[in-house]
Amino acid sequence: MIKAILIFNNHGKPRLIRFYQYFAEDLQQQIIRETFHLVSKRDDNVCNFLEGGSLIGGSDYKLIYRHYATLYFVFCVDSSESELGILDLIQVFVETLDKCFENVCELDLIFHMDKVHYILQEVVMGGMVLETNMNEIVAQVELQNRMEKSEGGLSAAPARAVSAVKNMNLPEIPRNINIGDINIKVPSLSPF
Amino acid sequence: MALKIVKGSIDRMFDKNLQDLVRGIRNHKEDEAKYISTCIDEIKQELKQDNIAVKANAVCKLTYLQMLGYDVSWAAFNIVEVMSSSKFTYKRIGYLAASQCFHESTDVIMLTTNQIRKDLSSPNQYDTGVALTGLSCFVTPDLARDLANDIMTLMSHTKPYIRKKAVLIMYKVFLKYPESLRPAFPRLKEKLEDPDPGVQSAAVNVICELARRNPKNYLSLAPLFFKLMTSSTNNWVLIKIIKLFGALTPLEPRLGKKLIEPLTNLIHSTSAMSLLYECVNTVIAVLISLSSGMPNHSASIQLCVQKLRILIEDSDQNLKYLGLLAMSKILKTHPKSVQSHKDLILQCLDDKDESIRLRALDLLYGMVSKKNLMEIVKKLMLHVDKAEGTTYRDELLTKIIDICSQSNYQYITNFEWYISILVELTRLEGTRHGHLIASQMLDVAIRVKAIRAFAVAQMATLLDNAHLLTGNTQRNGICEVLYAAAWICGEFSEHLENPLQTLEAMLRPKVATLPGHIQAVYVQNAAKLFATVLRSQEGNTDSTTAQETSQLMIDRLPLFVQSANLEVQERASCILQLVKYIQKLQQKDVEVAEEVSALFAGELNPVAPKAQKKVPVPEGLDLDAWINEPPSESESEDEKPKAIFTKEEPKHSRPRHTEVDEKELARRREARKQEQANNPFYIKASPSSQKVYQETPGVEHIPVVQIDLSVPLKVPGLPMSDQYVKLEEERRQKERAEKKKKEKKKRKEKRSGRGKKHDSGPESEEDITPAHMVDIVTEEMPENALPSDDDDKDPNDPHKALDIDLDKPLADSEKLPVRSHRPTEAPKSPAEDGDTESAAPQEPKKKSSKEKKEKKKDKDKDRKKSKEEKKKKKHKHEEGGEDLLGGQPDEPVVQSEEPNEEVALPTSTSAEVSDLDFWLSNAPVPSNSQEAATVAAAAPIPQAASGAAPDSEPDEPKDTEVETKSSKHKKKKQKKEKEEKEKKKKKKHHHHHHHSDGGGEESVQNGTVEEEEPLPPMSNYCLLAENSYIKMVCDIQGNLQDGSQVVVSVIFENKCNSFLKSMEFNVLDSLNSKLQRPEGAGPHDGLTVPFQLPPGVSNEARFVFTVQSIVMPQKLKGTLTFIVKNEDSSTHEKLDFKLHFTCTSYLITTPCYSDAFAKLLESGDLKGSSVRLEGVNMPFHHLLARICFHHHFSVVERIDSCASMYSRSIQGHHVCLLVKTADQTVSIDAKCDEPSLLGNVLDEIKQTFSQC
């Protein structure tokens, strides 16, 4: 079981949090802080597993994380999950994000947290791995997006126009802080 | 209308959407909180609008704010509103918000039941999908109960997308509503073989989660998983299955044997590291489960260790980490194979990665031995010095202590060394573990008597240099050590060289800066030291030292009297007064030392940490009983005085606790002690109450080498432990040299020659002798301590509820509650939620499988009962709702689809249970393991099973042998009991006849008498054949799991004084019935009985027969050949017998519920027949018991002297009986779907009763 999925940036700002077990909001924030504290002080070339988050889990739980440029993707899992498997899953998830957002960068996650959630929902459901095939995930996400568009129809058009205008006024959105080298070598990655 | 919408959306353009909110927050970095609070106000406004789009937008923003830590539960109702939007876009937003912030105590959840059900059955698969995803995050027990059936239907949805989600969410449903597990399980199992890989993977996932917590219930799925493992190419699925096997193997060693081969193949062939790693892990689990016996697995261990070494040496830190992790598992059972990689592991201690270092530390724990402990700890001490960061250093510290103290200091040969290690550890800056070191010091000093002198000297130095420890306020963690030091010095002050100096050190003004509890110990122990000093000065004519000491105490103690800490203050002032008094006496030249030291006389024994818990509650003590009856609350004030007098009366009613006088108590105590003394199961306190623990068996015979303690011990802060390593080395060398000498002498005495191996080989564990004669005092436990050790089970584990036997057939009461809508769609208003639902009546179902174990049955019955009770409550509740509405008769809609899907399921379940044994009994066949698996998996079809059976036959005798051997003891007993029973039975029968002749009428009429009368013991074993050598009794039973098999259990009893061996059991097959023989055996070959019989011994063997038609009874002729072996001769003998397969033996006791029974009778498929038994004069319940026992029926219902009974044949024929009795006449009306079977069964029943 996956107990929680946390995405935060290099400064510990949460970009997506998904707990599969209930924690009150303040406790959630504490967990994020603690996890960030644990993860951020680690070098990039050490292993991706961490034990000893005191707030979440316990002895049976591990933090498995990956660091992409500005973002940390952290999965808190118990011993029924394969460690290397989860690492692959994170990779699959990030690659899916990359496909859906076309060159994903931190800003995509900042402004489209809801969409990231929808994508994640196709990968993990209720703490269990739902789908690991990237093409399948992308296909389902796109079908749902298409449905949303067709529902929007006439009434959604003005809103889209406005938001386009709003975005135009903000030239400072840099597109170049992308998530970085997604094709990090995964030793265990195999045809999943 | 359209215009309105457009207008609405144009208004909306100026509302903030999520992106605007995010942007706003980013632009207000300085006053973020303020900005967000204005945003929340805006959101509240938006939520008040009717436009669902506006609401959805607001909810979307709330979801974002929730991530930032804002509580948004106040908007829960709005979230529900958005969830119920008909548009997917909004629905999705609503469900997302709900999944982020709803939890079990969110009260609006109960409003969502109908909406979710509607979404689940939506024609749009994404509506369903979104609802499932959302539900998976916030499912509650109520939701689970109400929606379990809907979700179960979705498991068979046409779209794999829905199927896989439905399968996954079932796990959450099971957790919240455990009753749903059994009804849903057959379908879940089906999904393991779903054509869609995603669904398959989901099902594997769910079952693995379930099995992880309660593996034994899922053993029967092993063949199916084995097939999946050998056929699947999906690594995710493979990993999960392999992990699952890892959990299953400890329960079934045969499974492990079967697994090793394919797993080893996978290890060699796979390129995926994740898969390789899991394979290695599971092989390790298998090896652990097989660790006893099976010598030829060393190759597998070697393979694992070798692969792990490759992982550990890999440059990838992840692999290194996992390699170490897996290594630690091997370590537990095969420490030797890991210890050879010590170099590698020590190397990992230097790794820059903390996770890896911690793993390596874990491994070290298991790798120490007496030989290398010092060396390893030395290395760790170096790391302690180098380590940056307190967490890792603290971890190192605890590990050092763990390693040294493990299994009662097993590996420590030199406690002086250990004490100096502990002292060295006190130099650690800023550690949190001062108390840990302190407790170790105390423990060692108390329990290792020989070390006390040394320990006291060390502690005295510590006290003397306390300023080094306390100098820095940040080091306060370590000052705990002073607590231990002071106590040890005080308690064992007789070992102190210079008590006065230590006393002085303990009374320094600086001590007042220590924490209160330490000061208290200081003061108390100063008094002890004082006593010691006095005693040492006793003989002296010059009393100045004694008086000076008193003066010192009087001078210094006032400092403590002023302490803010109450404890310190109290002790100090007490002792101060005492010392003042002593001083007066001293001045009068009175000898006081004796009296003063009497204050602290007596030795303190170590007490085990759990001792308090284990004190048994004395008999007769009821902790829940009132000591005084509580005053009833209704009594008014002025009545109270009265109550005091009236109360005296009730006191008399409970004399047990109050009226026992002293004598009686003493007598009882005496009696109890006597009883305990005679009871071997009581753990008695040994007279000294200190068991002496010896490290090695021969400790006493080993010459103790005196260590020259010229090493300067007085300098704290200098690493001293190193010297011990050297000393120890020298000591061992010396010892070895001495040994060699001795050996040489011996050899010379005898003859010189071989034996050089001895001294050239590496030193073995036993060679190392402890430097001191060490008594490790065991910790004390209370008298009569209960040996139970199950105090670490978590009663709140949700998985406990899921420990459910899944192979048992479904009972009526277990069906998922089905709720149905009224034909007209229910309005959305939540208030009517309850009204639109009504419970469908429980549909009785046919049961097609059988009970396995009586015990389980009982348990389950209990469970069922409680469940039924619960259900009744629920029903009541629901009925209440129905009444209001007038009860809508809308059940048929649901019923129509339910029964047909249920009926087919249980058969396969039960069939597979039997397969497991067949499947497992197959030896690991390397090449055709896959074939075997497919056969096994296909076995639910009877023919396939019988086809597979011969395959497995070669191993079956072995298995039975193991079985019989292990249970030989029991069997003998059982057999004797049985025989006795039979004898008794005969006797009783007579007795019984007389009895019932006399009082027959009475007992029929008087129900209570009838019930209390004990049942005569019965046995189904009947004599098969007998001669002067051997007696065979047999019992024939239909195979519970296979419709074409009959199992004959034969007990062979050796009646002669010779040894019986080479027994061969052979039967002439008929067209209809055949003895199952091993593969390759001819149709006329006999089966070897898998045991031999010494004189007077009996043992049981089982033989399986395949039967085609079961409607007729059968007789088979057979022969048993055997060799009778005497001391001087052996002869071949044989014994002919006739096996009688009655129709009864094809029947299997199957419980049936009265409603299902009624349905069965109504169905009209059954043909009737009847029989009358005259002159049966036994109580009715005996009669029923007889039918139940001898003919495998179960009572469905009994009313007075009339009972309905049911049984099933192994091929699924239903047999129903209606038994009536009146005046010694019993009439049995029977119905069955096979008339000839029925006729034969009735004949047999008739015969049973004619015999008695």
Coordinates of N, CA and C in Angstrom, one line a residue, chain B residues 695-835:
Chain B
E695 N 27.8 -19.1 30.9 CA 27.9 -18.8 29.5 C 28.1 -20.0 28.6
T696 N 29.1 -20.7 29.0 CA 29.4 -21.9 28.2 C 29.4 -23.1 29.1
P697 N 29.0 -24.2 28.5 CA 28.8 -25.4 29.3 C 29.9 -25.7 30.3
G698 N 31.1 -25.5 29.8 CA 32.2 -26.0 30.6 C 32.9 -25.0 31.4
V699 N 32.3 -23.9 31.6 CA 32.9 -22.7 32.2 C 33.8 -23.1 33.5
E700 N 33.2 -23.9 34.3 CA 33.9 -24.1 35.6 C 35.3 -24.9 35.4
H701 N 35.4 -25.6 34.3 CA 36.6 -26.4 34.2 C 37.7 -25.6 33.5
I702 N 37.4 -24.4 33.1 CA 38.4 -23.7 32.4 C 39.2 -22.8 33.4
P703 N 40.5 -22.9 33.3 CA 41.3 -22.1 34.2 C 41.1 -20.6 34.0
V704 N 40.9 -19.9 35.0 CA 40.7 -18.5 34.8 C 42.0 -17.8 34.8
V705 N 42.2 -17.0 33.8 CA 43.5 -16.3 33.7 C 43.4 -15.0 34.4
Q706 N 44.2 -14.7 35.3 CA 44.2 -13.4 35.9 C 44.7 -12.3 35.0
I707 N 44.0 -11.3 35.0 CA 44.5 -10.2 34.1 C 45.3 -9.2 35.0
D708 N 46.4 -8.9 34.5 CA 47.2 -7.9 35.3 C 46.6 -6.5 35.1
L709 N 46.0 -6.0 36.1 CA 45.3 -4.7 35.9 C 46.2 -3.5 36.2
S710 N 47.4 -3.6 35.6 CA 48.3 -2.5 35.9 C 48.0 -1.3 34.9
V711 N 47.1 -1.6 34.0 CA 46.8 -0.5 33.1 C 46.2 0.7 33.9
P712 N 46.6 1.8 33.6 CA 46.1 3.0 34.4 C 44.6 3.2 34.0
L713 N 43.8 3.1 34.9 CA 42.3 3.2 34.6 C 41.8 4.6 35.0
K714 N 42.6 5.3 35.6 CA 42.1 6.5 36.3 C 41.9 7.7 35.4
V715 N 42.4 7.6 34.2 CA 42.4 8.8 33.4 C 41.1 8.7 32.5
P716 N 40.1 9.4 32.8 CA 38.9 9.4 32.0 C 39.2 10.2 30.7
G717 N 38.5 9.9 29.7 CA 38.7 10.6 28.4 C 39.8 10.0 27.6
L718 N 40.4 9.0 28.1 CA 41.4 8.3 27.2 C 40.8 7.0 26.8
P719 N 41.0 6.7 25.5 CA 40.5 5.4 25.0 C 41.2 4.3 25.7
M720 N 40.4 3.6 26.5 CA 41.1 2.5 27.2 C 40.7 1.1 26.6
S721 N 39.5 1.1 26.0 CA 39.0 -0.1 25.5 C 40.0 -0.8 24.6
D722 N 40.7 0.0 23.8 CA 41.6 -0.6 22.9 C 42.6 -1.5 23.5
Q723 N 43.0 -1.1 24.7 CA 44.0 -1.9 25.4 C 43.4 -3.3 25.7
Y724 N 42.1 -3.3 25.9 CA 41.5 -4.6 26.2 C 41.6 -5.5 25.0
V725 N 41.4 -4.8 23.8 CA 41.5 -5.7 22.6 C 42.8 -6.4 22.6
K726 N 43.8 -5.6 22.8 CA 45.2 -6.2 22.8 C 45.3 -7.2 23.9
L727 N 44.9 -6.8 25.1 CA 45.0 -7.8 26.2 C 44.3 -9.1 25.9
E728 N 43.1 -8.9 25.3 CA 42.3 -10.0 25.1 C 43.0 -10.9 24.1
E729 N 43.6 -10.3 23.1 CA 44.4 -11.0 22.1 C 45.4 -11.9 22.7
E730 N 46.2 -11.2 23.6 CA 47.3 -11.8 24.3 C 46.7 -13.0 25.1
R731 N 45.7 -12.7 25.8 CA 45.1 -13.7 26.7 C 44.7 -15.0 25.9
R732 N 44.1 -14.7 24.7 CA 43.7 -15.8 23.9 C 44.8 -16.6 23.4
Q733 N 45.9 -15.8 23.0 CA 47.0 -16.5 22.5 C 47.7 -17.4 23.6
K734 N 47.7 -16.8 24.8 CA 48.3 -17.5 25.9 C 47.5 -18.8 26.1
E735 N 46.2 -18.6 26.1 CA 45.3 -19.8 26.3 C 45.6 -20.8 25.2
R736 N 45.6 -20.3 24.0 CA 45.8 -21.3 22.9 C 47.2 -22.0 23.1
A737 N 48.2 -21.2 23.5 CA 49.5 -21.8 23.7 C 49.4 -22.9 24.7
E738 N 48.7 -22.5 25.8 CA 48.6 -23.5 26.9 C 47.9 -24.8 26.4
K739 N 46.9 -24.5 25.7 CA 46.1 -25.7 25.2 C 47.0 -26.5 24.3
K740 N 47.8 -25.8 23.4 CA 48.6 -26.6 22.5 C 49.6 -27.4 23.3
K741 N 50.1 -26.8 24.4 CA 51.1 -27.5 25.2 C 50.4 -28.8 25.7
K742 N 49.2 -28.5 26.3 CA 48.5 -29.7 26.8 C 48.3 -30.7 25.8
E743 N 47.8 -30.3 24.7 CA 47.5 -31.2 23.6 C 48.8 -32.0 23.2
K744 N 49.9 -31.2 23.1 CA 51.1 -31.8 22.7 C 51.5 -32.9 23.7
K745 N 51.3 -32.5 25.0 CA 51.7 -33.5 26.0 C 50.9 -34.7 25.8
K746 N 49.6 -34.5 25.6 CA 48.7 -35.6 25.4 C 49.1 -36.5 24.3
R747 N 49.4 -35.7 23.2 CA 49.8 -36.4 22.0 C 51.1 -37.2 22.2
K748 N 51.9 -36.5 22.9 CA 53.2 -37.2 23.2 C 52.9 -38.5 24.0
E749 N 52.1 -38.3 25.0 CA 51.8 -39.4 25.8 C 51.2 -40.6 25.0
K750 N 50.3 -40.2 24.1 CA 49.7 -41.2 23.2 C 50.7 -41.5 22.1
R751 N 50.5 -40.8 21.0 CA 51.3 -41.1 19.9 C 51.3 -39.8 19.1
S752 N 52.4 -39.4 18.6 CA 52.3 -38.2 17.8 C 51.9 -38.6 16.4
G753 N 51.2 -37.7 15.7 CA 50.8 -38.1 14.4 C 49.8 -37.0 13.9
R754 N 48.7 -37.5 13.5 CA 47.7 -36.6 12.9 C 47.2 -35.5 13.9
G755 N 46.1 -34.9 13.7 CA 45.6 -34.0 14.6 C 46.1 -32.6 14.5
K756 N 46.9 -32.4 13.5 CA 47.5 -31.0 13.3 C 46.4 -30.0 13.0
K757 N 45.4 -30.5 12.4 CA 44.2 -29.6 12.0 C 43.8 -28.7 13.2
H758 N 43.9 -29.3 14.4 CA 43.3 -28.6 15.5 C 43.9 -27.3 15.7
D759 N 45.2 -27.2 15.7 CA 45.7 -25.9 16.0 C 45.9 -24.9 14.8
S760 N 45.9 -25.5 13.7 CA 46.0 -24.6 12.5 C 44.7 -24.0 12.1
G761 N 43.6 -24.7 12.4 CA 42.3 -24.2 12.0 C 41.9 -23.0 12.8
P762 N 40.9 -22.3 12.3 CA 40.5 -21.1 12.9 C 39.9 -21.4 14.3
E763 N 40.1 -20.5 15.1 CA 39.6 -20.6 16.5 C 38.0 -20.7 16.5
S764 N 37.5 -21.7 17.1 CA 36.1 -21.8 17.1 C 35.5 -21.1 18.3
E765 N 34.2 -20.9 18.2 CA 33.5 -20.2 19.3 C 33.8 -20.7 20.7
E766 N 33.8 -22.0 20.8 CA 33.9 -22.6 22.1 C 35.3 -22.4 22.7
D767 N 36.3 -22.2 21.8 CA 37.6 -22.1 22.4 C 37.8 -20.8 23.2
I768 N 37.0 -19.8 22.9 CA 37.2 -18.6 23.6 C 36.5 -18.6 25.0
T769 N 37.3 -18.4 25.9 CA 36.7 -18.5 27.3 C 36.6 -17.1 27.8
P770 N 35.6 -16.9 28.6 CA 35.5 -15.5 29.2 C 36.7 -15.3 30.1
A771 N 37.1 -14.0 30.2 CA 38.2 -13.7 31.0 C 37.9 -13.8 32.5
H772 N 36.6 -13.6 32.8 CA 36.3 -13.7 34.2 C 35.3 -14.8 34.4
M773 N 35.3 -15.4 35.5 CA 34.2 -16.3 35.8 C 33.0 -15.3 36.0
V774 N 32.1 -15.4 35.2 CA 31.0 -14.4 35.2 C 29.7 -15.1 35.5
D775 N 29.1 -14.7 36.6 CA 27.7 -15.1 36.8 C 26.8 -13.9 36.3
I776 N 26.1 -14.3 35.3 CA 25.1 -13.2 34.9 C 23.8 -13.6 35.7
V777 N 23.5 -12.7 36.6 CA 22.3 -13.0 37.4 C 21.1 -12.8 36.5
T778 N 20.2 -13.7 36.5 CA 19.0 -13.5 35.7 C 18.1 -12.6 36.4
E779 N 17.2 -12.0 35.6 CA 16.3 -11.1 36.2 C 15.2 -11.8 36.9
E780 N 14.7 -11.2 38.0 CA 13.7 -11.9 38.8 C 12.3 -11.8 38.2
M781 N 11.6 -12.8 38.3 CA 10.2 -12.7 37.8 C 9.3 -13.1 39.0
P782 N 8.1 -12.6 39.1 CA 7.3 -12.9 40.2 C 7.0 -14.4 40.3
E783 N 6.6 -14.9 41.4 CA 6.2 -16.3 41.6 C 5.0 -16.5 40.7
N784 N 4.8 -17.6 40.2 CA 3.7 -18.1 39.3 C 3.6 -17.2 38.1
A785 N 4.7 -16.6 37.6 CA 4.5 -15.7 36.5 C 3.9 -16.5 35.3
L786 N 3.1 -15.9 34.6 CA 2.5 -16.6 33.5 C 3.4 -16.5 32.3
P787 N 3.7 -17.6 31.7 CA 4.7 -17.6 30.6 C 4.2 -17.0 29.3
S788 N 3.0 -16.6 29.3 CA 2.4 -16.1 28.0 C 3.2 -14.9 27.6
D789 N 3.3 -14.7 26.3 CA 4.1 -13.6 25.9 C 3.4 -12.8 24.7
D790 N 2.1 -12.8 24.8 CA 1.5 -12.2 23.6 C 1.0 -10.8 23.9
D791 N 1.9 -10.0 24.5 CA 1.4 -8.7 24.8 C 1.6 -7.7 23.7
D792 N 2.2 -8.1 22.6 CA 2.4 -7.1 21.6 C 1.5 -7.2 20.4
K793 N 0.4 -7.8 20.6 CA -0.6 -7.8 19.5 C -1.4 -6.5 19.5
D794 N -1.6 -5.9 18.4 CA -2.4 -4.7 18.3 C -3.8 -5.0 18.1
P795 N -4.6 -4.7 19.2 CA -6.0 -5.0 19.0 C -6.8 -4.2 18.0
N796 N -6.1 -3.1 17.6 CA -6.9 -2.2 16.7 C -6.6 -2.5 15.2
D797 N -5.8 -3.5 14.9 CA -5.5 -3.8 13.6 C -6.7 -4.1 12.8
P798 N -7.0 -3.2 11.7 CA -8.2 -3.5 10.9 C -8.2 -4.8 10.2
H799 N -6.9 -5.4 10.0 CA -6.9 -6.6 9.3 C -7.3 -7.8 10.1
K800 N -7.4 -7.7 11.4 CA -7.8 -8.7 12.2 C -9.2 -9.2 11.8
A801 N -10.0 -8.2 11.5 CA -11.4 -8.6 11.1 C -11.4 -9.3 9.8
L802 N -10.4 -9.3 9.0 CA -10.4 -9.9 7.7 C -9.8 -11.3 7.8
D803 N -9.5 -11.8 9.0 CA -9.0 -13.1 9.1 C -10.2 -14.1 9.0
I804 N -10.6 -14.4 7.8 CA -11.8 -15.1 7.5 C -11.5 -16.3 6.7
D805 N -12.1 -17.4 7.0 CA -11.9 -18.6 6.2 C -12.6 -18.5 4.9
L806 N -11.9 -18.5 3.8 CA -12.5 -18.2 2.6 C -12.9 -19.4 1.8
D807 N -12.5 -20.6 2.3 CA -12.9 -21.8 1.6 C -14.2 -22.4 2.1
K808 N -14.7 -21.9 3.1 CA -15.9 -22.4 3.6 C -17.0 -21.9 2.7
P809 N -18.1 -22.7 2.5 CA -19.2 -22.3 1.7 C -19.9 -21.1 2.3
L810 N -20.5 -20.3 1.4 CA -21.2 -19.2 1.9 C -22.5 -19.6 2.6
A811 N -22.8 -18.9 3.6 CA -24.0 -19.1 4.3 C -25.0 -18.1 3.9
D812 N -26.3 -18.4 4.1 CA -27.3 -17.4 3.7 C -27.1 -16.1 4.4
S813 N -26.7 -16.1 5.6 CA -26.7 -14.9 6.3 C -25.6 -14.0 5.8
E814 N -24.7 -14.5 4.9 CA -23.6 -13.8 4.6 C -23.7 -13.0 3.3
K815 N -24.9 -13.0 2.7 CA -25.0 -12.3 1.5 C -24.8 -10.8 1.7
L816 N -24.3 -10.1 0.7 CA -24.2 -8.7 0.9 C -25.6 -8.1 0.9
P817 N -25.7 -7.1 1.7 CA -27.0 -6.4 1.8 C -27.3 -5.8 0.4
V818 N -28.4 -6.1 -0.1 CA -28.7 -5.6 -1.4 C -29.8 -4.5 -1.2
R819 N -29.5 -3.4 -1.7 CA -30.5 -2.4 -1.7 C -30.9 -2.0 -3.1
S820 N -32.2 -1.7 -3.2 CA -32.6 -1.4 -4.6 C -33.4 -0.1 -4.6
H821 N -33.3 0.5 -5.8 CA -34.1 1.7 -6.0 C -35.5 1.3 -6.3
R822 N -36.3 2.3 -6.0 CA -37.7 2.1 -6.5 C -37.6 2.4 -8.0
P823 N -38.5 1.9 -8.8 CA -38.4 2.1 -10.2 C -38.3 3.5 -10.6
T824 N -39.1 4.4 -9.9 CA -38.9 5.8 -10.2 C -37.7 6.3 -9.6
E825 N -36.9 7.1 -10.3 CA -35.7 7.6 -9.7 C -35.9 8.4 -8.5
A826 N -35.1 8.1 -7.5 CA -35.3 8.8 -6.2 C -34.9 10.3 -6.3
P827 N -35.5 11.1 -5.7 CA -35.1 12.5 -5.7 C -33.8 12.7 -4.9
K828 N -33.1 13.7 -5.2 CA -31.7 13.8 -4.7 C -31.7 14.2 -3.2
S829 N -32.8 14.7 -2.8 CA -32.8 15.3 -1.4 C -32.3 14.2 -0.4
P830 N -31.3 14.6 0.3 CA -30.7 13.6 1.2 C -31.6 13.1 2.3
A831 N -32.6 13.9 2.6 CA -33.5 13.5 3.7 C -34.2 12.2 3.4
E832 N -34.4 12.0 2.1 CA -35.2 10.8 1.8 C -34.3 9.6 1.5
D833 N -33.1 9.8 1.8 CA -32.1 8.7 1.5 C -32.5 7.4 2.0
G834 N -32.8 7.4 3.3 CA -33.2 6.1 3.9 C -34.5 5.5 3.3
D835 N -35.4 6.4 2.9 CA -36.6 5.9 2.4 C -36.5 5.1 1.1

